Amino acid sequence: MRAKARAHTNIALIKYWGKRDEKLFLPTNNSLSMTLDKLYTDTSVEFNSELTEDQFVLDGETMDVEETTKVSQFLDKVRAFTGEKRFALVDSVNHVPIAAGFASSASGLAALAAAAMKASGVDFSEKDLSRMARQGSGSASRSIYGGFVEWQMGELADGSDSHAVPILPQDAWDLRVLSVEVTHEVKKVLSREGMKRTVETSPFFDGWLKAVAADLVEAKRAIEARDFTLLGETLERNALRMHATTLGANPPFMYWQSSTVKVMEAVQELREQGIEGYFTIDAGPNVKVVCQPDQEQKILDALNEIDVVQNIYPCKIGPGITYLDE
Ligand code: PMV
C-alpha cells in the first residue's frame, strides 16, 4: 500500500517549550499556532513485503543510517498503532529551508505520519493523526490542521488527551507571516535538547509556565475578537519569555545572533512609525514577522533593506493535511 501526503509547517504564537514526558512527547503547556501556506513537505510512504529494511529518500537523495534510523523509529510507532508489519520506502520532498529555524520538523513529521497511517490502510481520525505526529515532533501535532490551531497538553500519563484542535479555519482571518532568514547555518542547540536543559536547570522555567498560561488566554481572546494589536503584543511577549528561559539554563544558551536582534529592532522601529508588525522566534536565529495584509509590502520593503537579511519568505495562513494522488 502506498500513500502521499502534504503537510504545511506552522509558527507558534504561543510556544511549546518544555516536556513533562520525553518519551511520549508530552508538553508542560498548551501552545497555539498558525499553519503557513508556502512552507510544506510532500511525503510518500509505501509498505512493501519485499523490503528487508526501511529506506528514506529526502529531496532525491538516499539518506544514511543515522537519518533513516530516525524515520524508522517513528515508523515503528505507526506500525505499533496500525498493526502494519512490513518495512517502508519513504520519499520526502521539503519545500522548507531545513534547520534554518523554519520548523521543518513540524511539516516533515506531520507529512510522514499522515502518509504512513494512510498507507497502512487502517481507519484513523485526525486526533489519532495529531497524537501520532506529536510522537515524532511536538510541533508536528499542530500541522494536522489548517488555520489557527491549539495543541492541548492533556493530563493523562498515556498521552491520549494530548493532541491539537482547530480553533479558527484558514480563511477566517487573513494574517501574513514574513519568514526572515538571517543565516543558513544549522542550529547549535536542537529544540529537543534546549527544552530539556531549560526544564532541568533554568530557574526561569517556573515563571515561564505561569506566564504562558496567561498569554494563551490573551491570544485566544485576540483571535476570537480578531484584535490584531492584542494578538501581536501577546505573541511577541510570549516569544521573548520563552527565549528568556534559555539564558537562565545551565550551561546557558541563546538562539539569537546579532542579525536576529537587528531584525527585532527594525520591527519595533517600524511600529513606532505606525507600521504594525510583531516578531516571533523559534529555536534558531531566524525571525518571523506577523502582520496584516495592508502592511505586508511596507514591512517586506523595510526588512529587505537590512544588510543581514538573506531571504524573506512571505506566507499566508495555510491548510491542514492533504492527501495527494499519484
Ligand atoms: O517540536 P519541535 O522539536 O519542533 O519544537 C518546537 C519548539 C518551538 O519551535 C521553539 C516552539 C513551537 O511551539 O513550535
Short mmCIF file of C-alpha atoms and ligand atoms in Angstrom, two decimals:
data_model
loop_
_atom_site.label_atom_id
_atom_site.label_comp_id
_atom_site.label_asym_id
_atom_site.label_seq_id
_atom_site.Cartn_x
_atom_site.Cartn_y
_atom_site.Cartn_z
CA MET A 1 0.00 0.00 0.00
CA ARG A 2 1.19 3.47 -0.87
CA ALA A 3 0.00 6.95 0.11
CA LYS A 4 1.24 10.50 -0.29
CA ALA A 5 0.54 13.46 1.98
CA ARG A 6 1.35 17.16 2.11
CA ALA A 7 1.80 18.90 5.46
CA HIS A 8 2.48 22.59 5.98
CA THR A 9 4.73 23.98 8.64
CA ASN A 10 3.32 26.11 11.44
CA ILE A 11 4.52 29.03 13.50
CA ALA A 12 3.75 29.06 17.21
CA LEU A 13 2.25 32.29 18.52
CA ILE A 14 2.23 30.74 21.99
CA LYS A 15 5.25 28.46 22.22
CA TYR A 16 5.57 24.84 23.20
CA TRP A 17 8.62 24.90 25.44
CA GLY A 18 9.18 22.03 27.86
CA LYS A 19 8.21 18.37 28.08
CA ARG A 20 6.75 16.52 31.04
CA ASP A 21 7.37 13.16 29.32
CA GLU A 22 10.33 12.90 26.95
CA LYS A 23 9.38 9.53 25.52
CA LEU A 24 5.75 10.31 24.67
CA PHE A 25 6.42 13.96 23.76
CA LEU A 26 4.01 15.33 26.35
CA PRO A 27 4.32 19.07 26.89
CA THR A 28 4.24 21.19 30.02
CA ASN A 29 1.91 23.77 28.44
CA ASN A 30 -0.69 24.29 25.73
CA SER A 31 0.59 26.03 22.59
CA LEU A 32 -1.10 27.85 19.73
CA SER A 33 -0.01 28.22 16.12
CA MET A 34 -0.85 29.36 12.63
CA THR A 35 -0.30 26.94 9.76
CA LEU A 36 1.64 28.53 6.86
CA ASP A 37 0.83 28.07 3.18
CA LYS A 38 4.21 28.34 1.43
CA LEU A 39 6.41 26.11 3.57
CA TYR A 40 5.49 22.43 3.32
CA THR A 41 6.69 18.85 2.90
CA ASP A 42 5.39 16.20 0.49
CA THR A 43 5.97 12.62 1.60
CA SER A 44 5.01 9.29 0.13
CA VAL A 45 5.16 6.03 2.08
CA GLU A 46 4.94 2.56 0.60
CA PHE A 47 4.86 -0.54 2.80
CA ASN A 48 6.32 -3.37 0.79
CA SER A 49 6.86 -7.01 1.82
CA GLU A 50 9.92 -7.24 -0.42
CA LEU A 51 11.87 -4.68 1.61
CA THR A 52 14.24 -6.01 4.29
CA GLU A 53 14.62 -2.61 6.00
CA ASP A 54 13.13 0.89 5.86
CA GLN A 55 14.51 3.22 3.22
CA PHE A 56 14.42 7.01 3.34
CA VAL A 57 14.92 9.30 0.35
CA LEU A 58 14.96 13.06 1.05
CA ASP A 59 14.96 15.58 -1.77
CA GLY A 60 16.06 12.85 -4.19
CA GLU A 61 18.96 11.57 -2.08
CA THR A 62 19.05 8.25 -0.22
CA MET A 63 19.71 9.07 3.43
CA ASP A 64 22.41 7.48 5.60
CA VAL A 65 21.84 5.08 8.51
CA GLU A 66 21.52 7.85 11.09
CA GLU A 67 18.74 9.74 9.26
CA THR A 68 17.00 6.52 8.20
CA THR A 69 17.03 5.22 11.79
CA LYS A 70 15.14 8.32 12.97
CA VAL A 71 12.44 7.72 10.35
CA SER A 72 12.39 4.00 11.15
CA GLN A 73 11.89 4.63 14.86
CA PHE A 74 8.92 6.82 14.05
CA LEU A 75 7.52 4.22 11.62
CA ASP A 76 7.75 1.67 14.47
CA LYS A 77 5.21 3.81 16.38
CA VAL A 78 2.91 3.84 13.34
CA ARG A 79 3.37 0.07 12.93
CA ALA A 80 2.52 -0.49 16.60
CA PHE A 81 -0.68 1.55 16.20
CA THR A 82 -1.82 0.10 12.86
CA GLY A 83 -0.57 -3.50 13.07
CA GLU A 84 1.41 -2.99 9.85
CA LYS A 85 4.35 -5.41 9.76
CA ARG A 86 6.18 -4.50 6.56
CA PHE A 87 9.11 -2.16 6.01
CA ALA A 88 8.57 1.04 4.06
CA LEU A 89 10.06 3.18 1.35
CA VAL A 90 9.72 6.82 2.39
CA ASP A 91 10.22 9.52 -0.21
CA SER A 92 10.11 13.10 1.00
CA VAL A 93 10.48 16.48 -0.68
CA ASN A 94 10.88 19.52 1.52
CA HIS A 95 9.67 22.92 0.45
CA VAL A 96 11.14 24.42 3.62
CA PRO A 97 14.70 25.63 4.21
CA ILE A 98 15.79 22.76 6.52
CA ALA A 99 17.09 23.52 10.01
CA ALA A 100 17.07 27.26 9.40
CA GLY A 101 14.59 27.63 12.25
CA PHE A 102 11.62 27.35 9.92
CA ALA A 103 10.25 24.35 11.78
CA SER A 104 10.87 21.77 9.06
CA SER A 105 10.35 19.10 11.71
CA ALA A 106 6.68 20.09 12.01
CA SER A 107 5.82 19.67 8.34
CA GLY A 108 8.22 16.73 7.91
CA LEU A 109 6.84 14.62 10.75
CA ALA A 110 3.22 15.57 10.06
CA ALA A 111 3.54 14.53 6.40
CA LEU A 112 5.32 11.31 7.36
CA ALA A 113 2.69 10.46 9.97
CA ALA A 114 -0.19 11.12 7.57
CA ALA A 115 1.29 9.18 4.63
CA ALA A 116 2.31 6.23 6.84
CA MET A 117 -1.05 5.99 8.62
CA LYS A 118 -2.90 6.18 5.29
CA ALA A 119 -0.59 3.68 3.59
CA SER A 120 -1.21 1.16 6.35
CA GLY A 121 -4.86 1.05 5.29
CA VAL A 122 -6.47 1.33 8.74
CA ASP A 123 -9.15 3.85 9.72
CA PHE A 124 -7.93 6.73 11.83
CA SER A 125 -9.22 10.12 12.98
CA GLU A 126 -7.46 13.49 12.77
CA LYS A 127 -6.98 13.25 16.54
CA ASP A 128 -5.21 9.90 16.11
CA LEU A 129 -3.03 11.51 13.49
CA SER A 130 -2.23 14.52 15.67
CA ARG A 131 -1.27 12.21 18.55
CA MET A 132 0.91 10.16 16.21
CA ALA A 133 2.64 13.21 14.67
CA ARG A 134 3.25 14.54 18.20
CA GLN A 135 5.40 11.50 18.91
CA GLY A 136 7.72 12.43 16.05
CA SER A 137 7.98 16.11 16.87
CA GLY A 138 5.72 18.02 19.27
CA SER A 139 5.10 20.92 16.90
CA ALA A 140 4.02 18.43 14.18
CA SER A 141 0.86 17.68 16.18
CA ARG A 142 -0.41 21.16 15.19
CA SER A 143 0.35 20.82 11.44
CA ILE A 144 -2.50 18.34 11.02
CA TYR A 145 -4.93 21.26 10.90
CA GLY A 146 -5.01 24.48 8.89
CA GLY A 147 -5.70 27.97 10.21
CA PHE A 148 -5.23 28.66 13.92
CA VAL A 149 -4.55 25.57 15.99
CA GLU A 150 -4.17 24.81 19.68
CA TRP A 151 -2.22 21.84 20.98
CA GLN A 152 -3.88 20.86 24.23
CA MET A 153 -1.28 19.42 26.57
CA GLY A 154 -3.67 16.96 28.24
CA GLU A 155 -3.28 15.43 31.67
CA LEU A 156 -3.20 11.68 31.17
CA ALA A 157 0.05 9.77 31.55
CA ASP A 158 -0.51 7.80 28.33
CA GLY A 159 -0.82 10.99 26.24
CA SER A 160 -4.22 10.06 24.82
CA ASP A 161 -5.61 13.54 25.58
CA SER A 162 -2.57 15.42 24.24
CA HIS A 163 -3.37 16.46 20.67
CA ALA A 164 -4.14 19.52 18.57
CA VAL A 165 -7.57 21.03 17.93
CA PRO A 166 -8.51 23.55 15.23
CA ILE A 167 -9.66 26.88 16.68
CA LEU A 168 -10.20 29.06 13.59
CA PRO A 169 -10.29 27.96 9.94
CA GLN A 170 -7.73 29.03 7.36
CA ASP A 171 -9.85 31.68 5.65
CA ALA A 172 -11.44 33.19 8.79
CA TRP A 173 -8.76 35.84 9.39
CA ASP A 174 -6.27 36.94 6.77
CA LEU A 175 -2.93 37.44 8.50
CA ARG A 176 0.51 37.30 6.91
CA VAL A 177 3.83 35.95 8.12
CA LEU A 178 7.18 37.05 6.73
CA SER A 179 9.76 34.36 7.45
CA VAL A 180 13.03 36.27 7.60
CA GLU A 181 16.18 34.24 7.10
CA VAL A 182 19.35 35.75 8.53
CA THR A 183 21.55 32.65 8.30
CA HIS A 184 21.59 29.22 6.62
CA GLU A 185 23.59 27.73 9.49
CA VAL A 186 22.28 24.58 11.14
CA LYS A 187 21.13 25.27 14.70
CA LYS A 188 23.56 24.61 17.53
CA VAL A 189 21.14 23.51 20.25
CA LEU A 190 18.28 21.46 18.83
CA SER A 191 14.85 22.24 20.28
CA ARG A 192 14.67 18.83 21.97
CA GLU A 193 17.94 19.36 23.82
CA GLY A 194 17.24 23.05 24.51
CA MET A 195 13.89 22.31 26.13
CA LYS A 196 15.30 19.53 28.27
CA ARG A 197 18.14 21.66 29.55
CA THR A 198 15.76 24.52 30.30
CA VAL A 199 13.28 22.33 32.19
CA GLU A 200 16.06 20.71 34.23
CA THR A 201 18.23 23.72 35.02
CA SER A 202 16.62 27.11 34.36
CA PRO A 203 15.22 28.89 37.44
CA PHE A 204 13.13 30.94 35.00
CA PHE A 205 11.17 27.88 33.83
CA ASP A 206 8.57 28.17 36.62
CA GLY A 207 7.99 31.79 35.62
CA TRP A 208 7.54 30.68 32.01
CA LEU A 209 4.83 28.20 32.99
CA LYS A 210 2.90 30.87 34.88
CA ALA A 211 3.26 33.41 32.08
CA VAL A 212 2.40 31.09 29.21
CA ALA A 213 -0.97 30.18 30.68
CA ALA A 214 -1.96 33.85 30.84
CA ASP A 215 -0.54 34.56 27.35
CA LEU A 216 -2.63 31.73 25.92
CA VAL A 217 -5.84 33.21 27.34
CA GLU A 218 -4.97 36.61 25.82
CA ALA A 219 -4.09 35.11 22.43
CA LYS A 220 -7.37 33.19 22.25
CA ARG A 221 -9.29 36.30 23.25
CA ALA A 222 -7.50 38.25 20.50
CA ILE A 223 -8.25 35.59 17.87
CA GLU A 224 -11.90 35.43 18.88
CA ALA A 225 -12.22 39.24 18.62
CA ARG A 226 -9.89 39.47 15.54
CA ASP A 227 -7.92 42.01 17.60
CA PHE A 228 -4.60 42.17 15.77
CA THR A 229 -2.83 44.52 18.20
CA LEU A 230 -3.70 42.32 21.17
CA LEU A 231 -2.58 39.20 19.31
CA GLY A 232 0.65 40.85 18.17
CA GLU A 233 1.60 42.16 21.58
CA THR A 234 0.85 38.78 23.11
CA LEU A 235 2.82 36.72 20.60
CA GLU A 236 5.90 38.96 20.74
CA ARG A 237 5.89 38.93 24.53
CA ASN A 238 5.46 35.15 24.61
CA ALA A 239 8.43 34.60 22.28
CA LEU A 240 10.63 36.84 24.45
CA ARG A 241 9.55 34.98 27.57
CA MET A 242 10.40 31.63 26.01
CA HIS A 243 13.84 32.82 24.97
CA ALA A 244 14.48 34.33 28.40
CA THR A 245 14.33 30.84 29.93
CA THR A 246 17.35 29.73 27.88
CA LEU A 247 19.53 32.46 29.41
CA GLY A 248 18.86 31.02 32.84
CA ALA A 249 19.76 27.44 31.85
CA ASN A 250 22.99 25.76 32.90
CA PRO A 251 25.01 25.91 30.72
CA PRO A 252 23.16 28.94 29.36
CA PHE A 253 22.43 29.26 25.67
CA MET A 254 20.70 31.61 23.26
CA TYR A 255 19.24 31.15 19.81
CA TRP A 256 19.66 34.77 18.72
CA GLN A 257 22.54 36.16 16.74
CA SER A 258 23.29 39.86 16.31
CA SER A 259 21.42 39.68 12.98
CA THR A 260 18.35 38.33 14.83
CA VAL A 261 18.37 41.34 17.16
CA LYS A 262 18.78 43.70 14.21
CA VAL A 263 15.53 42.38 12.68
CA MET A 264 13.73 42.51 16.05
CA GLU A 265 14.75 46.16 16.49
CA ALA A 266 13.68 47.01 12.94
CA VAL A 267 10.21 45.55 13.60
CA GLN A 268 9.86 47.61 16.79
CA GLU A 269 11.06 50.77 15.00
CA LEU A 270 8.53 50.22 12.22
CA ARG A 271 5.81 50.05 14.86
CA GLU A 272 6.90 53.42 16.21
CA GLN A 273 6.26 54.76 12.69
CA GLY A 274 2.77 53.24 12.70
CA ILE A 275 3.66 50.20 10.57
CA GLU A 276 2.33 47.36 12.66
CA GLY A 277 4.15 44.03 12.70
CA TYR A 278 5.22 41.74 15.57
CA PHE A 279 8.08 39.27 15.67
CA THR A 280 8.40 35.75 16.96
CA ILE A 281 11.41 33.42 17.00
CA ASP A 282 11.68 29.64 17.35
CA ALA A 283 14.68 27.52 18.32
CA GLY A 284 17.00 29.23 15.85
CA PRO A 285 18.25 32.65 14.77
CA ASN A 286 15.64 33.43 12.11
CA VAL A 287 12.67 35.70 12.71
CA LYS A 288 9.02 35.57 11.65
CA VAL A 289 7.06 38.77 11.44
CA VAL A 290 3.28 38.63 11.73
CA CYS A 291 1.27 41.43 10.13
CA GLN A 292 -1.99 42.32 8.40
CA PRO A 293 -2.23 42.29 4.58
CA ASP A 294 -2.23 46.10 4.17
CA GLN A 295 1.13 46.46 5.97
CA GLU A 296 2.85 43.46 4.42
CA GLN A 297 4.56 45.20 1.49
CA LYS A 298 5.85 48.08 3.62
CA ILE A 299 7.34 45.68 6.16
CA LEU A 300 8.79 43.49 3.41
CA ASP A 301 10.46 46.51 1.74
CA ALA A 302 11.88 47.77 5.03
CA LEU A 303 13.24 44.37 6.07
CA ASN A 304 14.79 43.83 2.64
CA GLU A 305 16.89 46.95 3.26
CA ILE A 306 18.63 45.36 6.26
CA ASP A 307 22.09 44.11 5.30
CA VAL A 308 21.93 40.89 7.37
CA VAL A 309 18.66 39.71 5.82
CA GLN A 310 19.34 36.91 3.33
CA ASN A 311 15.86 35.84 2.26
CA ILE A 312 12.28 36.59 3.13
CA TYR A 313 9.51 34.04 2.53
CA PRO A 314 6.09 35.72 2.66
CA CYS A 315 3.32 33.35 3.76
CA LYS A 316 -0.42 33.37 4.21
CA ILE A 317 -2.32 31.10 6.53
CA GLY A 318 -2.27 27.57 5.18
CA PRO A 319 -4.35 24.38 5.13
CA GLY A 320 -4.11 21.18 7.13
CA ILE A 321 -3.00 17.79 5.83
CA THR A 322 -3.92 16.99 2.25
CA TYR A 323 -3.57 13.60 0.61
CA LEU A 324 -2.11 13.71 -2.88
CA ASP A 325 -2.98 11.43 -5.77
CA GLU A 326 -0.11 9.94 -7.67
O1 PMV B 1 8.56 20.06 18.29
P1 PMV B 1 9.81 20.75 17.96
O2 PMV B 1 11.02 19.94 18.28
O3 PMV B 1 9.79 21.27 16.53
O4 PMV B 1 9.94 22.02 18.93
C1 PMV B 1 9.28 23.24 18.71
C2 PMV B 1 9.76 24.29 19.63
C3 PMV B 1 9.47 25.72 19.20
O5 PMV B 1 9.52 25.84 17.79
C4 PMV B 1 10.53 26.63 19.79
C5 PMV B 1 8.11 26.20 19.70
C6 PMV B 1 6.88 25.69 19.00
O6 PMV B 1 5.84 25.63 19.67
O7 PMV B 1 6.91 25.38 17.80
#
